Amino acid sequence: MSILKSSLSRIAVAAAVGLGMLGLSGAQAAAVPTTLLAPAATQCGTPVGTPGYIQALSFHKRSWPLTGGLHMDSAGTFDRNTGTVSAVVHLYNSYLATGYTGTTTILMRDKCGGLVGVTKPGKWGVEAKAWFWNANERRVVWTTSIDPRLANRVASVEVVHDRFTTGENMKVAYNITREAACLYIRTQIPILPGCPIPTLS
């Protein structure tokens, strides 16, 4: 449970746009900060430029280490016209007896800092460090995407690195963040039917 709370806290802090983490207490539902839902300036949620001609965003985050022996580094670009994320993720494990699973998630915010997008997590494992042939270090090319109707409204992106012990923990953390984004989208971008961000099941 402590590992789950730690992982949920990390991604929730980022999702709450610097306003504090999404509250979790036992089986209690996540408390979404009211600021995410409050009416904002007219320009919030509008495209940042002419669709098809918006400059790509670059990102880089180094978590060295992230936790224990797990080290992660993610660098790439986000195409705001197509919604495509392209990155190279470097994972390294410095511990001798413990393997890890690390994830990279990209959060997208509009001009007012509201959460308008989140990628499904990219997930990779690294073995414990032992002999020179062990797979305790790896570099992977990661490609994912979000709905282009959201992509052209993104003003900034943030990389979130996490460590999860089960796939269920990862799904819970992602779906909480997704719901925060969907609530904001329904308020600020009502022209979009429903929520174009998929759930993890």
PDB file of N, CA and C in Angstrom, residues 32-117:
ATOM      1  N   VAL A  32     -10.451  15.941  -6.529  1.00  0.00           N
ATOM      2  CA  VAL A  32      -9.882  16.768  -7.582  1.00  0.00           C
ATOM      3  C   VAL A  32      -9.904  18.216  -7.135  1.00  0.00           C
ATOM      4  N   PRO A  33      -8.772  18.929  -7.168  1.00  0.00           N
ATOM      5  CA  PRO A  33      -8.737  20.332  -6.746  1.00  0.00           C
ATOM      6  C   PRO A  33      -9.783  21.142  -7.492  1.00  0.00           C
ATOM      7  N   THR A  34     -10.537  21.968  -6.755  1.00  0.00           N
ATOM      8  CA  THR A  34     -11.611  22.739  -7.365  1.00  0.00           C
ATOM      9  C   THR A  34     -11.087  23.715  -8.396  1.00  0.00           C
ATOM     10  N   THR A  35      -9.835  24.145  -8.259  1.00  0.00           N
ATOM     11  CA  THR A  35      -9.272  25.088  -9.216  1.00  0.00           C
ATOM     12  C   THR A  35      -9.253  24.500 -10.620  1.00  0.00           C
ATOM     13  N   LEU A  36      -9.147  23.175 -10.728  1.00  0.00           N
ATOM     14  CA  LEU A  36      -9.146  22.538 -12.043  1.00  0.00           C
ATOM     15  C   LEU A  36     -10.495  22.691 -12.735  1.00  0.00           C
ATOM     16  N   LEU A  37     -11.547  22.890 -11.939  1.00  0.00           N
ATOM     17  CA  LEU A  37     -12.884  22.935 -12.495  1.00  0.00           C
ATOM     18  C   LEU A  37     -13.432  24.347 -12.592  1.00  0.00           C
ATOM     19  N   ALA A  38     -12.783  25.307 -11.956  1.00  0.00           N
ATOM     20  CA  ALA A  38     -13.299  26.665 -11.912  1.00  0.00           C
ATOM     21  C   ALA A  38     -13.243  27.325 -13.282  1.00  0.00           C
ATOM     22  N   PRO A  39     -14.228  28.195 -13.596  1.00  0.00           N
ATOM     23  CA  PRO A  39     -14.189  28.917 -14.866  1.00  0.00           C
ATOM     24  C   PRO A  39     -12.913  29.729 -14.980  1.00  0.00           C
ATOM     25  N   ALA A  40     -12.310  29.714 -16.138  1.00  0.00           N
ATOM     26  CA  ALA A  40     -11.065  30.442 -16.343  1.00  0.00           C
ATOM     27  C   ALA A  40     -11.260  31.462 -17.451  1.00  0.00           C
ATOM     28  N   ALA A  41     -10.165  32.122 -17.834  1.00  0.00           N
ATOM     29  CA  ALA A  41     -10.231  33.122 -18.885  1.00  0.00           C
ATOM     30  C   ALA A  41     -10.704  32.485 -20.189  1.00  0.00           C
ATOM     31  N   THR A  42     -11.256  33.323 -21.073  1.00  0.00           N
ATOM     32  CA  THR A  42     -11.844  32.833 -22.317  1.00  0.00           C
ATOM     33  C   THR A  42     -10.865  32.024 -23.152  1.00  0.00           C
ATOM     34  N   GLN A  43      -9.572  32.393 -23.114  1.00  0.00           N
ATOM     35  CA  GLN A  43      -8.599  31.735 -23.977  1.00  0.00           C
ATOM     36  C   GLN A  43      -8.214  30.346 -23.494  1.00  0.00           C
ATOM     37  N   CYS A  44      -8.585  29.978 -22.285  1.00  0.00           N
ATOM     38  CA  CYS A  44      -8.241  28.652 -21.787  1.00  0.00           C
ATOM     39  C   CYS A  44      -8.893  27.585 -22.661  1.00  0.00           C
ATOM     40  N   GLY A  45      -8.124  26.574 -23.025  1.00  0.00           N
ATOM     41  CA  GLY A  45      -8.662  25.468 -23.801  1.00  0.00           C
ATOM     42  C   GLY A  45      -8.781  25.718 -25.284  1.00  0.00           C
ATOM     43  N   THR A  46      -8.374  26.904 -25.754  1.00  0.00           N
ATOM     44  CA  THR A  46      -8.430  27.187 -27.187  1.00  0.00           C
ATOM     45  C   THR A  46      -7.122  26.769 -27.846  1.00  0.00           C
ATOM     46  N   PRO A  47      -7.114  26.528 -29.163  1.00  0.00           N
ATOM     47  CA  PRO A  47      -5.870  26.154 -29.853  1.00  0.00           C
ATOM     48  C   PRO A  47      -4.772  27.192 -29.658  1.00  0.00           C
ATOM     49  N   VAL A  48      -3.543  26.725 -29.553  1.00  0.00           N
ATOM     50  CA  VAL A  48      -2.403  27.624 -29.331  1.00  0.00           C
ATOM     51  C   VAL A  48      -1.902  28.228 -30.637  1.00  0.00           C
ATOM     52  N   GLY A  49      -2.446  27.807 -31.743  1.00  0.00           N
ATOM     53  CA  GLY A  49      -2.049  28.324 -33.051  1.00  0.00           C
ATOM     54  C   GLY A  49      -2.951  27.754 -34.120  1.00  0.00           C
ATOM     55  N   THR A  50      -2.572  27.949 -35.366  1.00  0.00           N
ATOM     56  CA  THR A  50      -3.354  27.410 -36.474  1.00  0.00           C
ATOM     57  C   THR A  50      -3.086  25.914 -36.607  1.00  0.00           C
ATOM     58  N   PRO A  51      -4.097  25.075 -36.412  1.00  0.00           N
ATOM     59  CA  PRO A  51      -3.888  23.628 -36.527  1.00  0.00           C
ATOM     60  C   PRO A  51      -3.199  23.265 -37.840  1.00  0.00           C
ATOM     61  N   GLY A  52      -2.173  22.433 -37.730  1.00  0.00           N
ATOM     62  CA  GLY A  52      -1.387  22.048 -38.888  1.00  0.00           C
ATOM     63  C   GLY A  52      -0.094  22.820 -39.017  1.00  0.00           C
ATOM     64  N   TYR A  53       0.008  23.931 -38.274  1.00  0.00           N
ATOM     65  CA  TYR A  53       1.193  24.790 -38.371  1.00  0.00           C
ATOM     66  C   TYR A  53       1.774  25.126 -36.994  1.00  0.00           C
ATOM     67  N   ILE A  54       1.470  24.315 -36.007  1.00  0.00           N
ATOM     68  CA  ILE A  54       1.930  24.577 -34.640  1.00  0.00           C
ATOM     69  C   ILE A  54       3.273  23.893 -34.411  1.00  0.00           C
ATOM     70  N   GLN A  55       4.218  24.638 -33.847  1.00  0.00           N
ATOM     71  CA  GLN A  55       5.562  24.102 -33.605  1.00  0.00           C
ATOM     72  C   GLN A  55       5.529  22.987 -32.565  1.00  0.00           C
ATOM     73  N   ALA A  56       6.347  21.974 -32.772  1.00  0.00           N
ATOM     74  CA  ALA A  56       6.443  20.862 -31.822  1.00  0.00           C
ATOM     75  C   ALA A  56       7.098  21.321 -30.523  1.00  0.00           C
ATOM     76  N   LEU A  57       6.783  20.628 -29.437  1.00  0.00           N
ATOM     77  CA  LEU A  57       7.402  20.886 -28.140  1.00  0.00           C
ATOM     78  C   LEU A  57       8.442  19.809 -27.859  1.00  0.00           C
ATOM     79  N   SER A  58       9.580  20.214 -27.295  1.00  0.00           N
ATOM     80  CA  SER A  58      10.611  19.261 -26.870  1.00  0.00           C
ATOM     81  C   SER A  58      10.531  19.079 -25.363  1.00  0.00           C
ATOM     82  N   PHE A  59      10.911  17.905 -24.880  1.00  0.00           N
ATOM     83  CA  PHE A  59      10.915  17.658 -23.439  1.00  0.00           C
ATOM     84  C   PHE A  59      12.088  16.768 -23.061  1.00  0.00           C
ATOM     85  N   HIS A  60      12.498  16.875 -21.814  1.00  0.00           N
ATOM     86  CA  HIS A  60      13.572  16.038 -21.275  1.00  0.00           C
ATOM     87  C   HIS A  60      13.446  16.010 -19.760  1.00  0.00           C
ATOM     88  N   LYS A  61      13.486  14.828 -19.188  1.00  0.00           N
ATOM     89  CA  LYS A  61      13.500  14.696 -17.728  1.00  0.00           C
ATOM     90  C   LYS A  61      14.466  13.588 -17.341  1.00  0.00           C
ATOM     91  N   ARG A  62      15.278  13.876 -16.337  1.00  0.00           N
ATOM     92  CA  ARG A  62      16.252  12.910 -15.830  1.00  0.00           C
ATOM     93  C   ARG A  62      15.976  12.675 -14.351  1.00  0.00           C
ATOM     94  N   SER A  63      15.619  11.447 -13.997  1.00  0.00           N
ATOM     95  CA  SER A  63      15.378  11.063 -12.603  1.00  0.00           C
ATOM     96  C   SER A  63      16.457  10.051 -12.234  1.00  0.00           C
ATOM     97  N   TRP A  64      17.554  10.542 -11.689  1.00  0.00           N
ATOM     98  CA  TRP A  64      18.772   9.735 -11.533  1.00  0.00           C
ATOM     99  C   TRP A  64      19.300   9.819 -10.115  1.00  0.00           C
ATOM    100  N   PRO A  65      18.774   9.002  -9.165  1.00  0.00           N
ATOM    101  CA  PRO A  65      17.796   7.927  -9.374  1.00  0.00           C
ATOM    102  C   PRO A  65      16.362   8.421  -9.201  1.00  0.00           C
ATOM    103  N   LEU A  66      15.422   7.567  -9.603  1.00  0.00           N
ATOM    104  CA  LEU A  66      14.005   7.822  -9.358  1.00  0.00           C
ATOM    105  C   LEU A  66      13.628   7.308  -7.986  1.00  0.00           C
ATOM    106  N   THR A  67      13.975   6.056  -7.707  1.00  0.00           N
ATOM    107  CA  THR A  67      13.737   5.452  -6.399  1.00  0.00           C
ATOM    108  C   THR A  67      14.622   4.221  -6.277  1.00  0.00           C
ATOM    109  N   GLY A  68      15.208   4.009  -5.124  1.00  0.00           N
ATOM    110  CA  GLY A  68      16.077   2.851  -4.948  1.00  0.00           C
ATOM    111  C   GLY A  68      17.159   2.804  -5.998  1.00  0.00           C
ATOM    112  N   GLY A  69      17.230   1.682  -6.721  1.00  0.00           N
ATOM    113  CA  GLY A  69      18.243   1.546  -7.759  1.00  0.00           C
ATOM    114  C   GLY A  69      17.761   1.906  -9.152  1.00  0.00           C
ATOM    115  N   LEU A  70      16.484   2.299  -9.276  1.00  0.00           N
ATOM    116  CA  LEU A  70      15.929   2.602 -10.599  1.00  0.00           C
ATOM    117  C   LEU A  70      16.265   4.026 -11.033  1.00  0.00           C
ATOM    118  N   HIS A  71      16.880   4.142 -12.207  1.00  0.00           N
ATOM    119  CA  HIS A  71      17.217   5.430 -12.807  1.00  0.00           C
ATOM    120  C   HIS A  71      16.485   5.541 -14.144  1.00  0.00           C
ATOM    121  N   MET A  72      15.929   6.725 -14.431  1.00  0.00           N
ATOM    122  CA  MET A  72      15.207   6.922 -15.686  1.00  0.00           C
ATOM    123  C   MET A  72      15.542   8.265 -16.317  1.00  0.00           C
ATOM    124  N   ASP A  73      15.580   8.279 -17.639  1.00  0.00           N
ATOM    125  CA  ASP A  73      15.827   9.501 -18.402  1.00  0.00           C
ATOM    126  C   ASP A  73      14.963   9.430 -19.664  1.00  0.00           C
ATOM    127  N   SER A  74      14.139  10.452 -19.887  1.00  0.00           N
ATOM    128  CA  SER A  74      13.256  10.473 -21.057  1.00  0.00           C
ATOM    129  C   SER A  74      13.435  11.779 -21.815  1.00  0.00           C
ATOM    130  N   ALA A  75      13.623  11.693 -23.126  1.00  0.00           N
ATOM    131  CA  ALA A  75      13.789  12.885 -23.958  1.00  0.00           C
ATOM    132  C   ALA A  75      13.075  12.668 -25.280  1.00  0.00           C
ATOM    133  N   GLY A  76      12.373  13.708 -25.758  1.00  0.00           N
ATOM    134  CA  GLY A  76      11.666  13.547 -27.017  1.00  0.00           C
ATOM    135  C   GLY A  76      10.929  14.791 -27.448  1.00  0.00           C
ATOM    136  N   THR A  77       9.950  14.597 -28.336  1.00  0.00           N
ATOM    137  CA  THR A  77       9.169  15.701 -28.878  1.00  0.00           C
ATOM    138  C   THR A  77       7.687  15.347 -28.881  1.00  0.00           C
ATOM    139  N   PHE A  78       6.867  16.399 -28.878  1.00  0.00           N
ATOM    140  CA  PHE A  78       5.418  16.240 -28.958  1.00  0.00           C
ATOM    141  C   PHE A  78       4.920  17.064 -30.137  1.00  0.00           C
ATOM    142  N   ASP A  79       4.351  16.392 -31.129  1.00  0.00           N
ATOM    143  CA  ASP A  79       3.808  17.049 -32.319  1.00  0.00           C
ATOM    144  C   ASP A  79       2.387  17.512 -32.011  1.00  0.00           C
ATOM    145  N   ARG A  80       2.214  18.829 -31.909  1.00  0.00           N
ATOM    146  CA  ARG A  80       0.908  19.361 -31.525  1.00  0.00           C
ATOM    147  C   ARG A  80      -0.093  19.402 -32.678  1.00  0.00           C
ATOM    148  N   ASN A  81       0.330  19.020 -33.855  1.00  0.00           N
ATOM    149  CA  ASN A  81      -0.589  18.939 -34.992  1.00  0.00           C
ATOM    150  C   ASN A  81      -1.202  17.547 -35.120  1.00  0.00           C
ATOM    151  N   THR A  82      -0.396  16.528 -34.878  1.00  0.00           N
ATOM    152  CA  THR A  82      -0.872  15.143 -35.000  1.00  0.00           C
ATOM    153  C   THR A  82      -1.169  14.484 -33.658  1.00  0.00           C
ATOM    154  N   GLY A  83      -0.618  15.046 -32.566  1.00  0.00           N
ATOM    155  CA  GLY A  83      -0.789  14.449 -31.245  1.00  0.00           C
ATOM    156  C   GLY A  83       0.216  13.357 -30.933  1.00  0.00           C
ATOM    157  N   THR A  84       1.250  13.216 -31.762  1.00  0.00           N
ATOM    158  CA  THR A  84       2.224  12.131 -31.602  1.00  0.00           C
ATOM    159  C   THR A  84       3.358  12.498 -30.650  1.00  0.00           C
ATOM    160  N   VAL A  85       3.634  11.611 -29.716  1.00  0.00           N
ATOM    161  CA  VAL A  85       4.779  11.730 -28.814  1.00  0.00           C
ATOM    162  C   VAL A  85       5.840  10.741 -29.277  1.00  0.00           C
ATOM    163  N   SER A  86       7.066  11.218 -29.460  1.00  0.00           N
ATOM    164  CA  SER A  86       8.195  10.355 -29.841  1.00  0.00           C
ATOM    165  C   SER A  86       9.322  10.597 -28.854  1.00  0.00           C
ATOM    166  N   ALA A  87       9.832   9.534 -28.233  1.00  0.00           N
ATOM    167  CA  ALA A  87      10.850   9.709 -27.198  1.00  0.00           C
ATOM    168  C   ALA A  87      11.805   8.530 -27.148  1.00  0.00           C
ATOM    169  N   VAL A  88      12.962   8.780 -26.546  1.00  0.00           N
ATOM    170  CA  VAL A  88      13.911   7.729 -26.199  1.00  0.00           C
ATOM    171  C   VAL A  88      13.975   7.689 -24.679  1.00  0.00           C
ATOM    172  N   VAL A  89      13.722   6.517 -24.117  1.00  0.00           N
ATOM    173  CA  VAL A  89      13.714   6.346 -22.661  1.00  0.00           C
ATOM    174  C   VAL A  89      14.887   5.452 -22.258  1.00  0.00           C
ATOM    175  N   HIS A  90      15.673   5.935 -21.313  1.00  0.00           N
ATOM    176  CA  HIS A  90      16.845   5.208 -20.811  1.00  0.00           C
ATOM    177  C   HIS A  90      16.543   4.759 -19.385  1.00  0.00           C
ATOM    178  N   LEU A  91      16.643   3.460 -19.121  1.00  0.00           N
ATOM    179  CA  LEU A  91      16.443   2.907 -17.786  1.00  0.00           C
ATOM    180  C   LEU A  91      17.708   2.189 -17.343  1.00  0.00           C
ATOM    181  N   TYR A  92      18.039   2.345 -16.068  1.00  0.00           N
ATOM    182  CA  TYR A  92      19.232   1.701 -15.517  1.00  0.00           C
ATOM    183  C   TYR A  92      18.936   1.281 -14.086  1.00  0.00           C
ATOM    184  N   ASN A  93      19.384   0.076 -13.708  1.00  0.00           N
ATOM    185  CA  ASN A  93      19.204  -0.432 -12.353  1.00  0.00           C
ATOM    186  C   ASN A  93      20.566  -0.660 -11.716  1.00  0.00           C
ATOM    187  N   SER A  94      20.823   0.017 -10.609  1.00  0.00           N
ATOM    188  CA  SER A  94      22.118  -0.093  -9.933  1.00  0.00           C
ATOM    189  C   SER A  94      22.093  -1.081  -8.771  1.00  0.00           C
ATOM    190  N   TYR A  95      20.926  -1.681  -8.483  1.00  0.00           N
ATOM    191  CA  TYR A  95      20.820  -2.604  -7.354  1.00  0.00           C
ATOM    192  C   TYR A  95      21.116  -4.043  -7.792  1.00  0.00           C
ATOM    193  N   LEU A  96      21.695  -4.822  -6.874  1.00  0.00           N
ATOM    194  CA  LEU A  96      22.121  -6.180  -7.189  1.00  0.00           C
ATOM    195  C   LEU A  96      21.016  -7.223  -7.083  1.00  0.00           C
ATOM    196  N   ALA A  97      20.042  -7.017  -6.214  1.00  0.00           N
ATOM    197  CA  ALA A  97      19.086  -8.088  -5.938  1.00  0.00           C
ATOM    198  C   ALA A  97      17.642  -7.743  -6.278  1.00  0.00           C
ATOM    199  N   THR A  98      17.388  -6.594  -6.867  1.00  0.00           N
ATOM    200  CA  THR A  98      16.018  -6.156  -7.113  1.00  0.00           C
ATOM    201  C   THR A  98      15.833  -5.687  -8.546  1.00  0.00           C
ATOM    202  N   GLY A  99      14.814  -6.224  -9.215  1.00  0.00           N
ATOM    203  CA  GLY A  99      14.439  -5.726 -10.534  1.00  0.00           C
ATOM    204  C   GLY A  99      13.380  -4.643 -10.390  1.00  0.00           C
ATOM    205  N   TYR A 100      13.205  -3.852 -11.423  1.00  0.00           N
ATOM    206  CA  TYR A 100      12.251  -2.745 -11.358  1.00  0.00           C
ATOM    207  C   TYR A 100      11.434  -2.663 -12.640  1.00  0.00           C
ATOM    208  N   THR A 101      10.245  -2.081 -12.512  1.00  0.00           N
ATOM    209  CA  THR A 101       9.446  -1.684 -13.667  1.00  0.00           C
ATOM    210  C   THR A 101       9.231  -0.184 -13.574  1.00  0.00           C
ATOM    211  N   GLY A 102       9.654   0.532 -14.611  1.00  0.00           N
ATOM    212  CA  GLY A 102       9.507   1.983 -14.629  1.00  0.00           C
ATOM    213  C   GLY A 102       8.539   2.406 -15.717  1.00  0.00           C
ATOM    214  N   THR A 103       7.865   3.537 -15.506  1.00  0.00           N
ATOM    215  CA  THR A 103       6.930   4.055 -16.504  1.00  0.00           C
ATOM    216  C   THR A 103       7.219   5.522 -16.799  1.00  0.00           C
ATOM    217  N   THR A 104       6.874   5.918 -18.016  1.00  0.00           N
ATOM    218  CA  THR A 104       6.928   7.319 -18.421  1.00  0.00           C
ATOM    219  C   THR A 104       5.541   7.732 -18.891  1.00  0.00           C
ATOM    220  N   THR A 105       5.044   8.834 -18.344  1.00  0.00           N
ATOM    221  CA  THR A 105       3.753   9.395 -18.734  1.00  0.00           C
ATOM    222  C   THR A 105       3.963  10.866 -19.063  1.00  0.00           C
ATOM    223  N   ILE A 106       3.281  11.366 -20.087  1.00  0.00           N
ATOM    224  CA  ILE A 106       3.378  12.775 -20.451  1.00  0.00           C
ATOM    225  C   ILE A 106       2.054  13.460 -20.136  1.00  0.00           C
ATOM    226  N   LEU A 107       2.126  14.534 -19.348  1.00  0.00           N
ATOM    227  CA  LEU A 107       0.962  15.362 -19.051  1.00  0.00           C
ATOM    228  C   LEU A 107       0.982  16.586 -19.953  1.00  0.00           C
ATOM    229  N   MET A 108      -0.189  16.988 -20.449  1.00  0.00           N
ATOM    230  CA  MET A 108      -0.306  18.150 -21.335  1.00  0.00           C
ATOM    231  C   MET A 108      -1.219  19.201 -20.710  1.00  0.00           C
ATOM    232  N   ARG A 109      -0.790  20.466 -20.762  1.00  0.00           N
ATOM    233  CA  ARG A 109      -1.576  21.556 -20.168  1.00  0.00           C
ATOM    234  C   ARG A 109      -1.846  22.653 -21.191  1.00  0.00           C
ATOM    235  N   ASP A 110      -2.968  23.345 -21.008  1.00  0.00           N
ATOM    236  CA  ASP A 110      -3.306  24.438 -21.915  1.00  0.00           C
ATOM    237  C   ASP A 110      -2.634  25.740 -21.477  1.00  0.00           C
ATOM    238  N   LYS A 111      -3.020  26.854 -22.114  1.00  0.00           N
ATOM    239  CA  LYS A 111      -2.389  28.140 -21.848  1.00  0.00           C
ATOM    240  C   LYS A 111      -2.626  28.634 -20.429  1.00  0.00           C
ATOM    241  N   CYS A 112      -3.653  28.113 -19.761  1.00  0.00           N
ATOM    242  CA  CYS A 112      -3.959  28.524 -18.392  1.00  0.00           C
ATOM    243  C   CYS A 112      -3.453  27.520 -17.362  1.00  0.00           C
ATOM    244  N   GLY A 113      -2.749  26.498 -17.813  1.00  0.00           N
ATOM    245  CA  GLY A 113      -2.220  25.490 -16.898  1.00  0.00           C
ATOM    246  C   GLY A 113      -3.167  24.345 -16.621  1.00  0.00           C
ATOM    247  N   GLY A 114      -4.334  24.342 -17.270  1.00  0.00           N
ATOM    248  CA  GLY A 114      -5.292  23.261 -17.064  1.00  0.00           C
ATOM    249  C   GLY A 114      -4.851  21.981 -17.753  1.00  0.00           C
ATOM    250  N   LEU A 115      -5.154  20.858 -17.137  1.00  0.00           N
ATOM    251  CA  LEU A 115      -4.749  19.553 -17.665  1.00  0.00           C
ATOM    252  C   LEU A 115      -5.701  19.132 -18.781  1.00  0.00           C
ATOM    253  N   VAL A 116      -5.204  19.099 -20.024  1.00  0.00           N
ATOM    254  CA  VAL A 116      -6.052  18.753 -21.169  1.00  0.00           C
ATOM    255  C   VAL A 116      -5.645  17.445 -21.844  1.00  0.00           C
ATOM    256  N   GLY A 117      -4.581  16.821 -21.371  1.00  0.00           N
ATOM    257  CA  GLY A 117      -4.155  15.575 -21.990  1.00  0.00           C
ATOM    258  C   GLY A 117      -3.211  14.784 -21.117  1.00  0.00           C
TER     259      GLY A 117
END
